[in-house]
XYZ file of C-alpha atoms in Angstrom:
468
model
C 141.850 -11.458 60.939
C 145.129 -12.283 62.448
C 146.495 -12.882 59.269
C 144.680 -9.332 57.592
C 146.770 -7.814 60.600
C 149.475 -8.855 59.658
C 149.465 -8.142 56.290
C 148.264 -4.394 56.803
C 151.587 -4.475 59.468
C 153.154 -4.348 56.014
C 152.195 -1.394 54.293
C 154.026 1.321 52.557
C 152.238 4.202 51.848
C 154.766 4.705 48.728
C 152.870 1.590 46.747
C 150.155 2.757 45.019
C 149.427 0.244 43.166
C 148.744 -1.710 45.967
C 145.997 0.952 47.936
C 142.542 -0.242 46.688
C 143.743 -3.821 47.682
C 144.223 -2.383 51.166
C 141.332 -1.191 50.890
C 139.455 -3.892 49.965
C 141.188 -5.403 53.511
C 140.447 -3.410 55.902
C 136.429 -3.864 55.055
C 136.893 -7.197 55.249
C 139.168 -7.022 58.641
C 136.296 -4.692 59.686
C 133.300 -6.377 59.216
C 134.800 -9.731 60.806
C 135.929 -7.894 63.537
C 132.827 -6.563 63.799
C 130.774 -9.583 63.581
C 132.880 -11.122 66.900
C 133.064 -7.880 68.621
C 136.474 -7.209 68.497
C 137.006 -3.790 68.537
C 140.752 -3.586 68.512
C 140.501 -5.320 65.206
C 137.733 -2.514 64.078
C 140.125 0.320 65.090
C 143.071 -1.410 63.424
C 140.939 -1.274 60.232
C 139.720 2.536 60.607
C 143.157 3.045 61.028
C 144.824 1.646 58.302
C 141.513 2.705 56.251
C 142.044 6.974 57.049
C 146.024 6.124 56.371
C 145.445 5.614 52.808
C 142.340 7.888 51.874
C 144.819 10.744 53.591
C 147.326 9.442 51.190
C 144.467 9.606 48.144
C 143.238 13.246 49.330
C 139.837 12.025 49.892
C 139.137 13.821 53.521
C 135.717 13.271 52.919
C 135.420 9.548 53.813
C 138.931 10.429 56.393
C 136.897 12.990 58.259
C 133.271 10.775 57.864
C 135.092 7.563 59.768
C 136.744 9.177 62.957
C 133.624 9.275 65.059
C 133.647 5.591 65.461
C 136.824 5.595 65.102
C 138.252 7.389 67.952
C 135.480 6.683 70.641
C 136.149 3.122 69.280
C 140.088 4.024 70.507
C 139.681 5.504 73.829
C 136.752 3.064 74.696
C 139.216 0.353 74.212
C 142.206 3.024 75.512
C 144.301 2.485 72.037
C 147.122 5.273 72.140
C 149.078 4.234 69.415
C 146.359 4.047 66.752
C 144.552 7.208 68.412
C 146.904 9.081 67.876
C 147.090 7.995 64.200
C 143.701 8.952 63.755
C 143.942 12.228 64.968
C 147.373 13.266 62.900
C 145.034 11.970 59.944
C 142.486 13.923 60.861
C 144.263 17.041 61.145
C 145.838 16.180 57.904
C 142.155 15.936 56.271
C 141.424 19.463 58.242
C 144.179 21.066 56.560
C 144.216 20.098 53.460
C 140.873 21.614 53.732
C 141.591 24.926 55.563
C 140.315 24.299 58.789
C 143.505 25.440 60.455
C 142.299 25.531 64.034
C 140.323 22.203 64.263
C 143.616 20.889 62.909
C 145.811 22.185 65.382
C 143.610 21.105 67.838
C 143.946 17.451 66.940
C 147.699 17.384 65.798
C 148.264 18.802 70.061
C 146.464 15.939 71.156
C 148.005 13.913 68.595
C 151.523 14.888 70.068
C 150.125 14.548 73.603
C 148.853 11.092 73.394
C 152.287 9.850 72.342
C 153.824 9.907 75.932
C 151.558 7.273 76.852
C 153.685 4.767 74.286
C 155.708 2.081 76.264
C 157.629 1.636 73.302
C 160.466 4.063 72.776
C 161.202 3.900 69.357
C 157.193 4.132 68.361
C 157.174 7.162 70.575
C 160.211 9.015 68.214
C 158.332 7.552 64.999
C 155.305 9.626 66.003
C 156.185 12.350 66.820
C 158.500 12.687 63.855
C 155.776 12.001 61.989
C 153.326 14.359 63.326
C 155.985 17.146 63.212
C 156.487 17.045 59.446
C 152.203 17.212 59.334
C 152.717 20.118 61.541
C 155.372 22.127 59.467
C 153.383 20.811 56.530
C 150.007 22.603 58.509
C 152.670 25.649 59.174
C 153.274 25.971 55.053
C 149.991 25.870 54.576
C 148.855 28.355 56.928
C 151.650 30.650 55.386
C 150.253 30.435 52.040
C 146.313 31.442 53.033
C 147.447 34.160 55.388
C 150.670 35.501 54.125
C 151.938 35.425 57.675
C 155.547 35.590 58.506
C 155.751 33.820 62.139
C 154.464 30.330 60.043
C 157.805 31.072 58.376
C 159.259 30.585 61.939
C 156.764 27.805 62.731
C 158.186 25.264 59.865
C 161.509 26.054 60.840
C 160.874 24.796 64.754
C 158.677 21.995 63.870
C 161.126 20.622 61.161
C 163.914 20.588 63.711
C 161.852 18.859 66.519
C 161.445 16.178 63.841
C 164.694 15.778 63.342
C 165.559 15.912 67.077
C 162.864 12.822 67.114
C 164.549 10.729 64.589
C 167.732 11.405 65.927
C 166.272 9.265 68.978
C 165.675 6.670 67.326
C 167.858 3.256 68.342
C 169.825 1.715 64.607
C 168.233 -1.218 64.986
C 164.244 0.840 64.008
C 163.964 0.246 59.994
C 162.535 3.498 59.262
C 165.123 5.279 61.269
C 167.029 6.338 57.947
C 164.314 7.206 56.006
C 162.500 9.409 58.650
C 166.122 11.261 58.731
C 166.280 11.961 55.231
C 162.471 13.138 55.019
C 162.953 15.268 58.113
C 166.818 17.045 56.540
C 164.198 17.805 53.207
C 161.628 19.443 55.347
C 164.439 21.300 57.247
C 166.220 22.863 53.879
C 163.025 23.272 52.574
C 162.211 25.233 55.878
C 165.311 27.058 55.356
C 164.598 27.759 51.577
C 161.092 29.124 52.686
C 162.245 32.031 54.856
C 165.139 32.882 52.635
C 167.588 31.072 54.004
C 169.484 29.324 50.565
C 172.460 28.094 51.583
C 171.565 26.410 54.563
C 168.747 24.622 52.524
C 171.079 23.261 50.205
C 172.977 22.043 52.545
C 170.361 20.203 54.056
C 169.599 19.276 50.753
C 172.895 17.732 50.152
C 172.633 15.854 53.550
C 169.324 14.803 52.961
C 169.639 13.145 49.114
C 172.911 10.868 50.635
C 170.592 9.623 53.021
C 167.593 9.227 51.117
C 169.739 6.971 48.444
C 169.902 4.441 50.358
C 166.442 4.287 51.948
C 164.873 4.410 48.766
C 162.695 7.070 49.698
C 160.474 8.627 46.623
C 158.227 10.954 49.091
C 161.593 12.349 49.746
C 163.109 12.811 46.803
C 160.154 14.477 45.109
C 160.660 17.066 48.025
C 164.162 17.120 46.936
C 163.700 17.507 43.452
C 160.828 19.720 43.395
C 162.426 22.616 45.889
C 165.982 22.550 44.046
C 163.985 22.763 40.744
C 162.755 26.071 41.788
C 166.245 27.542 43.393
C 168.044 26.611 39.511
C 164.972 28.500 38.793
C 164.798 31.632 40.435
C 168.411 32.091 42.387
C 170.356 30.632 40.026
C 168.534 31.270 36.765
C 169.462 27.524 35.106
C 166.204 26.818 33.307
C 167.555 23.125 31.692
C 168.046 21.709 35.065
C 165.113 23.286 36.830
C 163.051 21.213 34.254
C 165.541 18.296 34.808
C 164.699 18.210 38.287
C 160.679 19.130 37.725
C 160.717 15.870 35.882
C 162.673 13.840 38.740
C 159.922 14.737 40.796
C 156.683 14.005 38.619
C 158.184 10.542 37.717
C 157.744 10.450 41.165
C 154.731 11.861 42.608
C 152.749 9.005 41.109
C 149.041 10.054 41.247
C 149.050 11.960 44.268
C 146.910 15.098 44.151
C 148.497 17.039 47.601
C 151.861 16.403 45.405
C 150.784 16.927 42.050
C 148.968 20.285 42.479
C 152.259 22.573 43.493
C 154.081 20.881 40.876
C 151.340 21.783 38.830
C 152.614 25.631 39.424
C 156.177 24.738 39.419
C 155.542 23.632 36.189
C 153.270 27.179 34.923
C 156.058 29.311 36.770
C 159.157 27.960 34.637
C 156.732 28.442 31.405
C 155.931 31.584 32.095
C 160.034 32.599 32.996
C 160.936 30.510 29.539
C 157.816 32.311 27.751
C 156.529 29.021 26.505
C 152.818 29.944 26.034
C 151.487 26.971 24.805
C 153.267 24.660 27.880
C 152.188 27.449 30.204
C 148.070 27.087 29.380
C 148.321 23.597 29.339
C 149.435 23.016 32.893
C 147.607 25.957 33.711
C 144.276 24.408 32.292
C 145.716 20.787 34.392
C 146.499 22.542 37.361
C 142.831 24.440 36.761
C 140.947 21.503 36.481
C 142.694 19.426 39.787
C 142.181 22.646 42.125
C 138.760 22.446 41.400
C 137.971 18.405 41.551
C 139.795 19.060 44.789
C 137.656 22.336 46.000
C 134.865 20.161 45.359
C 135.832 17.396 47.795
C 136.836 20.124 50.076
C 133.623 21.096 50.389
C 132.341 17.670 50.642
C 134.424 17.519 53.516
C 133.662 20.690 55.272
C 129.935 19.783 54.908
C 130.515 16.809 56.774
C 132.177 18.805 59.911
C 128.876 20.384 60.230
C 130.884 23.381 59.623
C 129.149 24.643 56.718
C 124.747 23.974 55.566
C 124.633 22.041 52.830
C 123.006 25.067 50.619
C 126.204 26.818 51.114
C 128.001 23.878 50.487
C 125.983 23.886 46.496
C 126.753 27.467 46.495
C 130.319 27.120 46.794
C 130.183 23.955 44.063
C 128.586 25.769 41.741
C 131.034 29.380 42.658
C 134.160 27.162 42.118
C 132.730 25.920 38.002
C 131.311 29.629 37.039
C 134.892 30.450 36.370
C 134.963 28.158 33.744
C 134.316 30.583 30.262
C 136.681 33.100 31.870
C 139.220 30.651 32.135
C 138.507 29.396 28.313
C 138.191 32.967 27.093
C 141.579 34.150 28.940
C 142.799 30.725 27.466
C 141.916 31.433 23.881
C 143.482 35.160 23.992
C 146.288 33.496 24.744
C 146.437 31.522 21.809
C 145.823 34.282 19.723
C 148.492 36.136 20.908
C 150.571 33.148 20.619
C 149.762 31.569 17.529
C 152.834 33.015 15.341
C 155.083 30.497 17.747
C 153.046 27.163 16.665
C 155.190 26.620 14.269
C 158.678 26.422 15.972
C 157.173 24.265 19.420
C 155.179 21.880 16.536
C 158.651 21.615 14.402
C 160.641 20.719 18.166
C 157.925 18.962 19.471
C 160.609 15.910 19.197
C 162.358 17.376 22.507
C 159.355 17.764 24.469
C 159.762 15.700 28.438
C 158.812 12.624 28.474
C 155.688 13.532 30.226
C 153.879 15.967 27.984
C 151.440 15.519 25.422
C 151.049 16.561 21.659
C 150.033 20.202 21.004
C 147.210 18.770 19.591
C 145.519 17.854 22.379
C 146.751 21.189 24.426
C 144.673 22.605 21.674
C 141.240 20.001 22.765
C 141.685 21.214 26.323
C 141.555 24.987 25.532
C 138.457 24.730 23.270
C 136.749 21.656 25.634
C 132.662 21.928 26.556
C 132.316 24.560 28.806
C 130.769 22.938 32.373
C 127.118 22.329 32.688
C 124.904 24.752 34.229
C 124.580 24.498 38.074
C 120.884 23.931 37.561
C 122.293 20.885 35.466
C 124.666 19.940 38.768
C 121.825 20.464 41.840
C 119.335 18.276 39.593
C 121.840 15.323 39.003
C 122.288 15.753 42.371
C 118.630 15.613 43.421
C 118.407 12.208 41.029
C 121.448 10.654 42.561
C 120.425 11.399 46.486
C 116.206 9.788 45.467
C 118.534 7.059 43.310
C 115.918 8.055 40.362
C 115.467 5.634 37.360
C 116.201 8.727 35.303
C 119.361 9.988 36.504
C 121.316 7.723 33.651
C 119.538 9.876 30.646
C 119.826 12.872 32.753
C 123.742 12.262 33.201
C 123.930 11.883 29.374
C 122.554 14.606 28.822
C 124.422 16.462 31.274
C 127.840 15.133 30.052
C 127.087 14.020 27.079
C 130.714 14.199 25.720
C 131.944 12.716 28.967
C 129.343 9.833 28.252
C 130.577 9.244 24.563
C 134.510 9.422 25.193
C 133.316 6.412 28.231
C 132.187 4.462 25.260
C 135.314 5.112 22.850
C 137.136 3.954 26.156
C 135.390 1.203 26.142
C 132.069 -1.061 24.710
C 131.024 -2.830 26.972
C 130.313 0.070 29.605
C 126.844 -1.430 31.494
C 124.334 0.935 32.372
C 125.224 0.375 35.459
C 128.963 1.244 34.607
C 127.843 4.966 33.908
C 126.180 5.036 36.164
C 128.908 5.211 38.813
C 130.566 7.100 36.532
C 128.459 9.507 36.898
C 128.513 9.722 40.073
C 132.153 9.686 40.390
C 131.525 13.173 38.419
C 129.361 14.261 40.865
C 132.331 13.505 43.593
C 130.135 11.431 45.579
C 131.871 9.154 47.859
C 131.578 5.419 48.275
C 129.656 5.703 51.178
C 127.490 8.168 50.265
C 127.025 6.341 46.931
C 126.049 2.827 49.480
C 123.221 4.825 51.409
C 121.849 6.260 48.173
C 121.766 2.627 46.277
C 120.861 0.986 49.777
C 123.418 -1.243 49.951
C 127.058 -1.950 51.185
C 130.172 0.548 50.413
C 132.437 -2.282 49.921
C 129.894 -3.728 47.085
C 130.400 0.085 46.023
C 134.529 -0.340 45.964
C 133.939 -3.517 44.010
C 132.092 -1.733 41.398
C 135.299 0.842 41.303
C 137.345 -2.005 40.999
C 135.309 -3.682 38.171
C 135.239 0.209 36.495
C 139.172 0.436 36.470
C 139.446 -3.541 34.780
C 137.249 -2.482 32.068
C 139.029 1.030 31.634
C 142.726 0.305 32.396
C 143.163 2.882 35.188
C 145.675 1.879 37.432
C 145.129 1.636 41.271
C 147.252 4.285 42.369
C 145.373 6.711 39.674
C 142.202 8.946 41.830
C 139.093 7.546 39.842
C 137.380 10.987 40.833
C 140.553 13.120 39.560
C 140.483 10.567 36.399
C 137.216 11.385 35.368
C 137.114 15.521 36.390
C 140.094 15.086 33.841
C 138.957 13.215 30.705
C 135.837 15.735 29.908
């Protein structure tokens, strides 16, 4: 157990390729600790698991582990992990727009920090919480259009920076936190219209971050600077260069991909590139649908909504698909005269963009199945009915065929798992339906990744929602 704990202490959240391995380690540590009645080990395992889950935007699983984790942390007087857990819970609740509960969790998390004996741990924890609070204020500003949130963003950004400066010089995360807090301060000023001040903070941040090798901070700077170049300076070429730099850093973090897609949409609107605008509209819609379904499941896990309301919301998310496709085809008809130009110049596209042919295929793809079919499939999954696989094939024929084409060694069990993923059913729920352990389900997911050649940094739920 001590060996696993030491390995988990070295977690770097920027190493997405290790996420699946870390989750398996947390399962192993939890099982060993529970068998030995070592509650400290159980808390560590659950806290590290929550850290990875929030970075995968798996809000449902994050929130479901909280009651046990927080209860154990409070029972043994583990202030550090209890504060971290409440922060992760606050992040997950912010993502699902439960702002009142999120603010409560973050406030308690902040107050617990004063119990820390180690000063660097105290200041580092407060930096993290203030940065999360700034993100909370950013979401609040976008959701309510209330200008008071912009003032809160600057306040929390300043508090985060002040805490970062209090870290001792031998603290290995000091440079990373200083760079990141300067970046978020720059974002706060840009959001409130104070462009020059924002750019000055970005300049300072970039100098520090270059030495600290902090990809997430660089992503924040590049995405903000790209928009500044586009909106304030009209430098379209430089804006796209910044966006592409940000794209290369983001990996497959849904929380970061979603705003970046919107920046690309805005860019291609400005440059009147109808085809690429449509391409990112489609990607953004798919990602938003997947996250919306995940958020409904997360709220359901918190008893914020009834199961019937969750199903209705799930239906509503996909009822708009027809309208989107019709709109898309309309854009294609209007822009058909431009096609030849972009086809002849396709070699000049950014390296992350796909061929025009694939754009057409995405636009003209099959409609989403009816709510009735989805509801029946969910019911079969819950009852572990042997007809699930046949019904899945009938409900998603295109997806089923694509999976077979990707790997001719796909077994019925593999296909069944893909069906659960398509329905956005969590590992814990799959384990319940199949009467097995969460670790066993995670092992099935690992083997599926190997067969289909899916990297560990890719969110399986979003991946399967995007291929068909």
